[in-house]
PDB file of C-alpha atoms in Angstrom:
ATOM      1  CA  SER P 256      47.281 176.794 166.267  1.00  0.00           C
ATOM      2  CA  GLN P 257      46.488 172.960 166.757  1.00  0.00           C
ATOM      3  CA  GLN P 258      49.809 172.045 165.810  1.00  0.00           C
ATOM      4  CA  GLY P 259      53.103 172.588 167.818  1.00  0.00           C
ATOM      5  CA  GLU P 260      56.522 172.410 166.269  1.00  0.00           C
ATOM      6  CA  GLU P 261      58.026 170.006 164.021  1.00  0.00           C
ATOM      7  CA  ASP P 262      61.624 169.117 165.083  1.00  0.00           C
ATOM      8  CA  PRO P 263      64.113 169.551 163.566  1.00  0.00           C
ATOM      9  CA  GLN P 264      63.258 172.366 161.088  1.00  0.00           C
ATOM     10  CA  ALA P 265      65.952 170.979 158.924  1.00  0.00           C
ATOM     11  CA  LEU P 266      68.043 167.760 158.788  1.00  0.00           C
ATOM     12  CA  SER P 267      70.878 166.953 156.689  1.00  0.00           C
ATOM     13  CA  ILE P 268      72.300 163.440 156.374  1.00  0.00           C
ATOM     14  CA  GLN P 269      74.225 161.150 154.059  1.00  0.00           C
ATOM     15  CA  GLU P 270      72.638 158.475 151.990  1.00  0.00           C
ATOM     16  CA  GLY P 271      72.267 155.216 153.964  1.00  0.00           C
ATOM     17  CA  GLU P 272      71.772 156.969 157.145  1.00  0.00           C
ATOM     18  CA  ASN P 273      68.365 157.024 158.963  1.00  0.00           C
ATOM     19  CA  ALA P 274      66.348 160.121 159.273  1.00  0.00           C
ATOM     20  CA  THR P 275      64.040 160.781 162.261  1.00  0.00           C
ATOM     21  CA  MET P 276      61.583 163.735 162.323  1.00  0.00           C
ATOM     22  CA  ASN P 277      59.208 164.633 165.204  1.00  0.00           C
ATOM     23  CA  CYS P 278      56.088 166.429 165.326  1.00  0.00           C
ATOM     24  CA  SER P 279      53.822 167.576 168.328  1.00  0.00           C
ATOM     25  CA  TYR P 280      50.198 168.611 168.470  1.00  0.00           C
ATOM     26  CA  LYS P 281      47.895 170.256 171.135  1.00  0.00           C
ATOM     27  CA  THR P 282      44.466 168.729 170.997  1.00  0.00           C
ATOM     28  CA  SER P 283      42.967 165.203 171.022  1.00  0.00           C
ATOM     29  CA  ILE P 284      43.013 163.620 167.456  1.00  0.00           C
ATOM     30  CA  ASN P 285      41.432 160.770 165.508  1.00  0.00           C
ATOM     31  CA  ASN P 286      44.388 160.235 163.301  1.00  0.00           C
ATOM     32  CA  LEU P 287      47.707 161.608 162.271  1.00  0.00           C
ATOM     33  CA  GLN P 288      49.069 161.880 158.729  1.00  0.00           C
ATOM     34  CA  TRP P 289      52.499 162.424 157.344  1.00  0.00           C
ATOM     35  CA  TYR P 290      53.069 164.131 153.919  1.00  0.00           C
ATOM     36  CA  ARG P 291      56.092 164.649 151.700  1.00  0.00           C
ATOM     37  CA  GLN P 292      56.490 167.751 149.599  1.00  0.00           C
ATOM     38  CA  ASN P 293      59.185 168.171 146.998  1.00  0.00           C
ATOM     39  CA  SER P 294      60.222 171.824 146.638  1.00  0.00           C
ATOM     40  CA  GLY P 295      57.060 173.970 145.788  1.00  0.00           C
ATOM     41  CA  ARG P 296      55.094 170.838 144.426  1.00  0.00           C
ATOM     42  CA  GLY P 297      52.254 168.752 145.632  1.00  0.00           C
ATOM     43  CA  LEU P 298      51.812 166.842 148.953  1.00  0.00           C
ATOM     44  CA  VAL P 299      52.276 163.170 148.726  1.00  0.00           C
ATOM     45  CA  HIS P 300      50.533 161.099 151.345  1.00  0.00           C
ATOM     46  CA  LEU P 301      52.911 158.873 153.115  1.00  0.00           C
ATOM     47  CA  ILE P 302      51.141 157.219 155.915  1.00  0.00           C
ATOM     48  CA  LEU P 303      48.200 157.536 158.444  1.00  0.00           C
ATOM     49  CA  ILE P 304      48.350 156.316 161.964  1.00  0.00           C
ATOM     50  CA  ARG P 305      45.042 156.215 163.922  1.00  0.00           C
ATOM     51  CA  SER P 306      44.886 157.519 167.469  1.00  0.00           C
ATOM     52  CA  ASN P 307      44.488 153.870 168.849  1.00  0.00           C
ATOM     53  CA  GLU P 308      47.673 152.694 167.017  1.00  0.00           C
ATOM     54  CA  ARG P 309      51.158 153.087 168.400  1.00  0.00           C
ATOM     55  CA  GLU P 310      53.358 152.156 165.527  1.00  0.00           C
ATOM     56  CA  LYS P 311      52.976 151.646 161.722  1.00  0.00           C
ATOM     57  CA  HIS P 312      55.197 150.669 159.040  1.00  0.00           C
ATOM     58  CA  SER P 313      55.330 151.116 155.299  1.00  0.00           C
ATOM     59  CA  GLY P 314      58.252 150.145 153.296  1.00  0.00           C
ATOM     60  CA  ARG P 315      61.319 152.151 154.730  1.00  0.00           C
ATOM     61  CA  LEU P 316      59.017 154.224 156.704  1.00  0.00           C
ATOM     62  CA  ARG P 317      58.176 153.882 160.411  1.00  0.00           C
ATOM     63  CA  VAL P 318      55.752 156.079 162.251  1.00  0.00           C
ATOM     64  CA  THR P 319      55.156 156.167 165.995  1.00  0.00           C
ATOM     65  CA  LEU P 320      52.389 157.954 167.796  1.00  0.00           C
ATOM     66  CA  ASP P 321      52.290 158.703 171.417  1.00  0.00           C
ATOM     67  CA  THR P 322      48.999 160.281 172.303  1.00  0.00           C
ATOM     68  CA  SER P 323      49.851 160.797 176.003  1.00  0.00           C
ATOM     69  CA  LYS P 324      52.708 163.063 174.933  1.00  0.00           C
ATOM     70  CA  LYS P 325      50.799 164.174 171.807  1.00  0.00           C
ATOM     71  CA  SER P 326      53.736 163.636 169.573  1.00  0.00           C
ATOM     72  CA  SER P 327      54.760 161.494 166.626  1.00  0.00           C
ATOM     73  CA  SER P 328      57.882 160.478 164.900  1.00  0.00           C
ATOM     74  CA  LEU P 329      58.740 159.543 161.365  1.00  0.00           C
ATOM     75  CA  LEU P 330      61.790 157.439 160.703  1.00  0.00           C
ATOM     76  CA  ILE P 331      63.034 156.825 157.194  1.00  0.00           C
ATOM     77  CA  THR P 332      65.660 154.171 157.157  1.00  0.00           C
ATOM     78  CA  ALA P 333      68.485 153.728 154.695  1.00  0.00           C
ATOM     79  CA  SER P 334      67.819 157.182 153.160  1.00  0.00           C
ATOM     80  CA  ARG P 335      68.316 157.948 149.453  1.00  0.00           C
ATOM     81  CA  ALA P 336      69.087 161.275 147.778  1.00  0.00           C
ATOM     82  CA  ALA P 337      65.554 161.093 146.196  1.00  0.00           C
ATOM     83  CA  ASP P 338      64.065 161.348 149.871  1.00  0.00           C
ATOM     84  CA  THR P 339      65.135 165.064 149.910  1.00  0.00           C
ATOM     85  CA  ALA P 340      62.084 166.901 150.546  1.00  0.00           C
ATOM     86  CA  SER P 341      60.003 168.762 153.198  1.00  0.00           C
ATOM     87  CA  TYR P 342      58.066 166.365 155.440  1.00  0.00           C
ATOM     88  CA  PHE P 343      54.890 167.514 157.263  1.00  0.00           C
ATOM     89  CA  CYS P 344      52.682 165.919 159.775  1.00  0.00           C
ATOM     90  CA  ALA P 345      49.049 166.761 159.663  1.00  0.00           C
ATOM     91  CA  THR P 346      46.381 166.136 162.465  1.00  0.00           C
ATOM     92  CA  ASP P 347      42.595 166.324 162.508  1.00  0.00           C
ATOM     93  CA  ASP P 348      40.524 167.265 165.609  1.00  0.00           C
ATOM     94  CA  ARG P 349      38.975 164.442 167.767  1.00  0.00           C
ATOM     95  CA  GLY P 350      36.106 166.898 168.710  1.00  0.00           C
ATOM     96  CA  SER P 351      35.111 167.359 165.015  1.00  0.00           C
ATOM     97  CA  THR P 352      33.894 165.050 162.246  1.00  0.00           C
ATOM     98  CA  LEU P 353      34.612 167.687 159.633  1.00  0.00           C
ATOM     99  CA  GLY P 354      38.060 166.419 158.754  1.00  0.00           C
ATOM    100  CA  ARG P 355      40.044 169.590 158.364  1.00  0.00           C
ATOM    101  CA  LEU P 356      43.808 169.072 158.779  1.00  0.00           C
ATOM    102  CA  TYR P 357      46.210 171.080 160.715  1.00  0.00           C
ATOM    103  CA  PHE P 358      49.770 170.914 159.488  1.00  0.00           C
ATOM    104  CA  GLY P 359      53.209 171.488 161.288  1.00  0.00           C
ATOM    105  CA  ARG P 360      55.711 173.657 159.874  1.00  0.00           C
ATOM    106  CA  GLY P 361      57.540 170.836 158.336  1.00  0.00           C
ATOM    107  CA  THR P 362      61.206 169.466 158.389  1.00  0.00           C
ATOM    108  CA  GLN P 363      63.448 170.060 155.433  1.00  0.00           C
ATOM    109  CA  LEU P 364      65.221 167.026 154.939  1.00  0.00           C
ATOM    110  CA  THR P 365      68.407 166.914 152.623  1.00  0.00           C
ATOM    111  CA  VAL P 366      70.108 163.599 151.734  1.00  0.00           C
ATOM    112  CA  TRP P 367      73.584 163.897 150.291  1.00  0.00           C
ATOM    113  CA  PRO P 368      74.728 161.291 147.910  1.00  0.00           C
TER     114      PRO P 368
ATOM    115  CA  ALA O 165      45.200 155.092 139.942  1.00  0.00           C
ATOM    116  CA  ALA O 166      43.306 158.467 139.279  1.00  0.00           C
ATOM    117  CA  GLY O 167      44.605 161.317 141.461  1.00  0.00           C
ATOM    118  CA  VAL O 168      43.126 164.887 142.247  1.00  0.00           C
ATOM    119  CA  ILE O 169      43.401 167.062 139.289  1.00  0.00           C
ATOM    120  CA  GLN O 170      43.822 170.717 139.571  1.00  0.00           C
ATOM    121  CA  SER O 171      43.729 173.456 136.979  1.00  0.00           C
ATOM    122  CA  PRO O 172      45.364 175.536 136.157  1.00  0.00           C
ATOM    123  CA  ARG O 173      48.782 174.613 137.409  1.00  0.00           C
ATOM    124  CA  HIS O 174      50.141 178.137 137.147  1.00  0.00           C
ATOM    125  CA  LEU O 175      48.140 181.386 137.162  1.00  0.00           C
ATOM    126  CA  ILE O 176      49.454 184.926 137.042  1.00  0.00           C
ATOM    127  CA  LYS O 177      46.916 187.819 137.841  1.00  0.00           C
ATOM    128  CA  GLU O 178      47.355 191.413 138.530  1.00  0.00           C
ATOM    129  CA  LYS O 179      46.109 193.118 141.642  1.00  0.00           C
ATOM    130  CA  ARG O 180      42.231 193.454 141.958  1.00  0.00           C
ATOM    131  CA  GLU O 181      41.666 190.908 139.336  1.00  0.00           C
ATOM    132  CA  THR O 182      39.733 187.821 139.698  1.00  0.00           C
ATOM    133  CA  ALA O 183      40.822 184.011 139.628  1.00  0.00           C
ATOM    134  CA  THR O 184      38.897 180.766 139.406  1.00  0.00           C
ATOM    135  CA  LEU O 185      40.720 177.547 140.449  1.00  0.00           C
ATOM    136  CA  LYS O 186      39.205 174.173 139.676  1.00  0.00           C
ATOM    137  CA  CYS O 187      39.603 170.874 141.400  1.00  0.00           C
ATOM    138  CA  TYR O 188      38.494 167.413 140.378  1.00  0.00           C
ATOM    139  CA  PRO O 189      38.277 164.881 143.092  1.00  0.00           C
ATOM    140  CA  ILE O 190      39.364 161.279 143.015  1.00  0.00           C
ATOM    141  CA  PRO O 191      36.250 159.383 141.527  1.00  0.00           C
ATOM    142  CA  ARG O 192      33.760 158.368 144.306  1.00  0.00           C
ATOM    143  CA  HIS O 193      35.456 160.744 146.796  1.00  0.00           C
ATOM    144  CA  ASP O 194      32.587 162.862 148.446  1.00  0.00           C
ATOM    145  CA  THR O 195      34.555 165.357 150.251  1.00  0.00           C
ATOM    146  CA  VAL O 196      36.784 168.207 148.874  1.00  0.00           C
ATOM    147  CA  TYR O 197      39.097 170.433 150.956  1.00  0.00           C
ATOM    148  CA  TRP O 198      40.810 173.535 149.960  1.00  0.00           C
ATOM    149  CA  TYR O 199      44.252 174.682 151.504  1.00  0.00           C
ATOM    150  CA  GLN O 200      46.490 177.689 151.065  1.00  0.00           C
ATOM    151  CA  GLN O 201      50.276 177.317 151.257  1.00  0.00           C
ATOM    152  CA  GLY O 202      52.211 180.587 151.445  1.00  0.00           C
ATOM    153  CA  PRO O 203      56.003 180.778 150.673  1.00  0.00           C
ATOM    154  CA  GLY O 204      57.867 178.760 153.211  1.00  0.00           C
ATOM    155  CA  GLN O 205      54.616 178.215 155.034  1.00  0.00           C
ATOM    156  CA  ASP O 206      52.612 175.007 156.138  1.00  0.00           C
ATOM    157  CA  PRO O 207      49.300 174.657 154.319  1.00  0.00           C
ATOM    158  CA  GLN O 208      46.412 176.359 155.990  1.00  0.00           C
ATOM    159  CA  PHE O 209      42.731 175.052 155.602  1.00  0.00           C
ATOM    160  CA  LEU O 210      40.363 177.347 153.768  1.00  0.00           C
ATOM    161  CA  ILE O 211      37.076 175.532 153.275  1.00  0.00           C
ATOM    162  CA  SER O 212      35.575 172.107 152.619  1.00  0.00           C
ATOM    163  CA  PHE O 213      32.587 170.438 151.064  1.00  0.00           C
ATOM    164  CA  TYR O 214      30.662 167.260 151.637  1.00  0.00           C
ATOM    165  CA  GLU O 215      28.310 165.960 149.249  1.00  0.00           C
ATOM    166  CA  LYS O 216      28.083 169.339 147.470  1.00  0.00           C
ATOM    167  CA  MET O 217      27.351 171.279 150.843  1.00  0.00           C
ATOM    168  CA  GLN O 218      29.890 173.393 152.671  1.00  0.00           C
ATOM    169  CA  SER O 219      30.921 171.421 155.746  1.00  0.00           C
ATOM    170  CA  ASP O 220      33.671 173.612 157.150  1.00  0.00           C
ATOM    171  CA  LYS O 221      35.271 177.052 156.908  1.00  0.00           C
ATOM    172  CA  GLY O 222      38.581 178.039 158.009  1.00  0.00           C
ATOM    173  CA  SER O 223      40.615 181.358 157.623  1.00  0.00           C
ATOM    174  CA  ILE O 224      39.097 182.010 154.146  1.00  0.00           C
ATOM    175  CA  PRO O 225      38.986 185.786 153.225  1.00  0.00           C
ATOM    176  CA  ASP O 226      35.394 187.140 152.521  1.00  0.00           C
ATOM    177  CA  ARG O 227      36.808 187.916 148.913  1.00  0.00           C
ATOM    178  CA  PHE O 228      37.136 184.253 148.342  1.00  0.00           C
ATOM    179  CA  SER O 229      34.084 181.859 147.702  1.00  0.00           C
ATOM    180  CA  ALA O 230      33.869 178.272 146.630  1.00  0.00           C
ATOM    181  CA  GLN O 231      31.332 175.704 145.697  1.00  0.00           C
ATOM    182  CA  GLN O 232      30.891 172.004 144.890  1.00  0.00           C
ATOM    183  CA  PHE O 233      29.119 170.899 141.782  1.00  0.00           C
ATOM    184  CA  SER O 234      26.736 168.009 140.988  1.00  0.00           C
ATOM    185  CA  ASP O 235      29.686 166.056 139.427  1.00  0.00           C
ATOM    186  CA  TYR O 236      31.630 166.661 142.652  1.00  0.00           C
ATOM    187  CA  HIS O 237      34.226 169.054 141.178  1.00  0.00           C
ATOM    188  CA  SER O 238      34.892 172.158 142.975  1.00  0.00           C
ATOM    189  CA  GLU O 239      35.969 175.850 142.171  1.00  0.00           C
ATOM    190  CA  LEU O 240      37.599 178.370 144.373  1.00  0.00           C
ATOM    191  CA  ASN O 241      36.683 181.797 143.205  1.00  0.00           C
ATOM    192  CA  MET O 242      38.978 184.697 144.429  1.00  0.00           C
ATOM    193  CA  SER O 243      38.176 188.338 143.777  1.00  0.00           C
ATOM    194  CA  SER O 244      39.833 191.691 144.250  1.00  0.00           C
ATOM    195  CA  LEU O 245      43.353 189.768 144.420  1.00  0.00           C
ATOM    196  CA  GLU O 246      46.003 191.120 146.705  1.00  0.00           C
ATOM    197  CA  LEU O 247      49.628 190.609 146.582  1.00  0.00           C
ATOM    198  CA  GLY O 248      49.415 188.415 149.630  1.00  0.00           C
ATOM    199  CA  ASP O 249      47.117 185.991 147.958  1.00  0.00           C
ATOM    200  CA  SER O 250      50.187 184.708 146.018  1.00  0.00           C
ATOM    201  CA  ALA O 251      50.502 181.194 147.270  1.00  0.00           C
ATOM    202  CA  LEU O 252      50.064 177.509 146.376  1.00  0.00           C
ATOM    203  CA  TYR O 253      46.513 176.477 146.518  1.00  0.00           C
ATOM    204  CA  PHE O 254      45.905 172.902 147.194  1.00  0.00           C
ATOM    205  CA  CYS O 255      42.780 170.740 146.701  1.00  0.00           C
ATOM    206  CA  ALA O 256      42.338 167.434 148.506  1.00  0.00           C
ATOM    207  CA  SER O 257      39.775 164.898 148.435  1.00  0.00           C
ATOM    208  CA  SER O 258      38.728 162.044 150.744  1.00  0.00           C
ATOM    209  CA  THR O 259      35.755 159.703 151.271  1.00  0.00           C
ATOM    210  CA  ASN O 260      34.108 159.800 154.617  1.00  0.00           C
ATOM    211  CA  ARG O 261      31.501 157.289 154.105  1.00  0.00           C
ATOM    212  CA  GLN O 262      33.195 154.989 156.369  1.00  0.00           C
ATOM    213  CA  GLY O 263      33.617 157.452 159.167  1.00  0.00           C
ATOM    214  CA  PRO O 264      35.206 160.761 159.529  1.00  0.00           C
ATOM    215  CA  THR O 265      38.728 161.946 158.713  1.00  0.00           C
ATOM    216  CA  GLY O 266      40.071 159.318 156.378  1.00  0.00           C
ATOM    217  CA  THR O 267      43.181 159.852 154.161  1.00  0.00           C
ATOM    218  CA  GLN O 268      43.174 163.102 152.366  1.00  0.00           C
ATOM    219  CA  TYR O 269      44.823 162.851 148.840  1.00  0.00           C
ATOM    220  CA  PHE O 270      46.171 166.165 147.515  1.00  0.00           C
ATOM    221  CA  GLY O 271      46.303 167.460 144.133  1.00  0.00           C
ATOM    222  CA  PRO O 272      49.474 169.080 142.551  1.00  0.00           C
ATOM    223  CA  GLY O 273      48.319 172.502 143.428  1.00  0.00           C
ATOM    224  CA  THR O 274      47.787 175.685 141.604  1.00  0.00           C
ATOM    225  CA  ARG O 275      50.617 178.321 141.893  1.00  0.00           C
ATOM    226  CA  LEU O 276      48.910 181.783 141.980  1.00  0.00           C
ATOM    227  CA  THR O 277      51.133 184.851 141.441  1.00  0.00           C
ATOM    228  CA  VAL O 278      49.711 188.169 141.986  1.00  0.00           C
ATOM    229  CA  LEU O 279      51.597 191.055 140.423  1.00  0.00           C
TER     230      LEU O 279
END
């Protein structure tokens, strides 16, 4: 598998706290994307970070990428109950132009009101 | 904004039956991807099409086939269904005209249950 593990597998926090999720991957990439999935529903694209970028922000989301360590983190600040979902990172393969994504196993985030 | 449309949203089939899943990509997107997500699993790539030609193939069983039509919609045909085919099937679309591996936008998925 191209993907390593996502860490943690499950995260439970209170509203207002920050949530940090990490993922690792194995091969060189063009970009890394984070997706959110509410229970058994569709994958919602959150953010894409390219291999030449180190940090990217979108609203309450902050993504970092460390290509030397082949890892990325997703920070959700001031979390809300509505942020409860599974979060997946997905990478492509730098050696390919075909674009298939390799997903990590995901982090199940629960935010308590 | 228009999103990826998948139909049907839910499908129940018996073992050994066939199923056809449809995907309508975002307008002007030239690439379609199919993924399978088993219960509690991460999505796994099945197959993709670029400009109506198969561009990549993953862990797709020989019982499955797919194509992309002239209007860019795609269909995933599944025959001789097995219990293990029960999963969420996602279609995603992107435009690669400005280079490879842009953002992939996913549809809501088709939940297939094989009894």
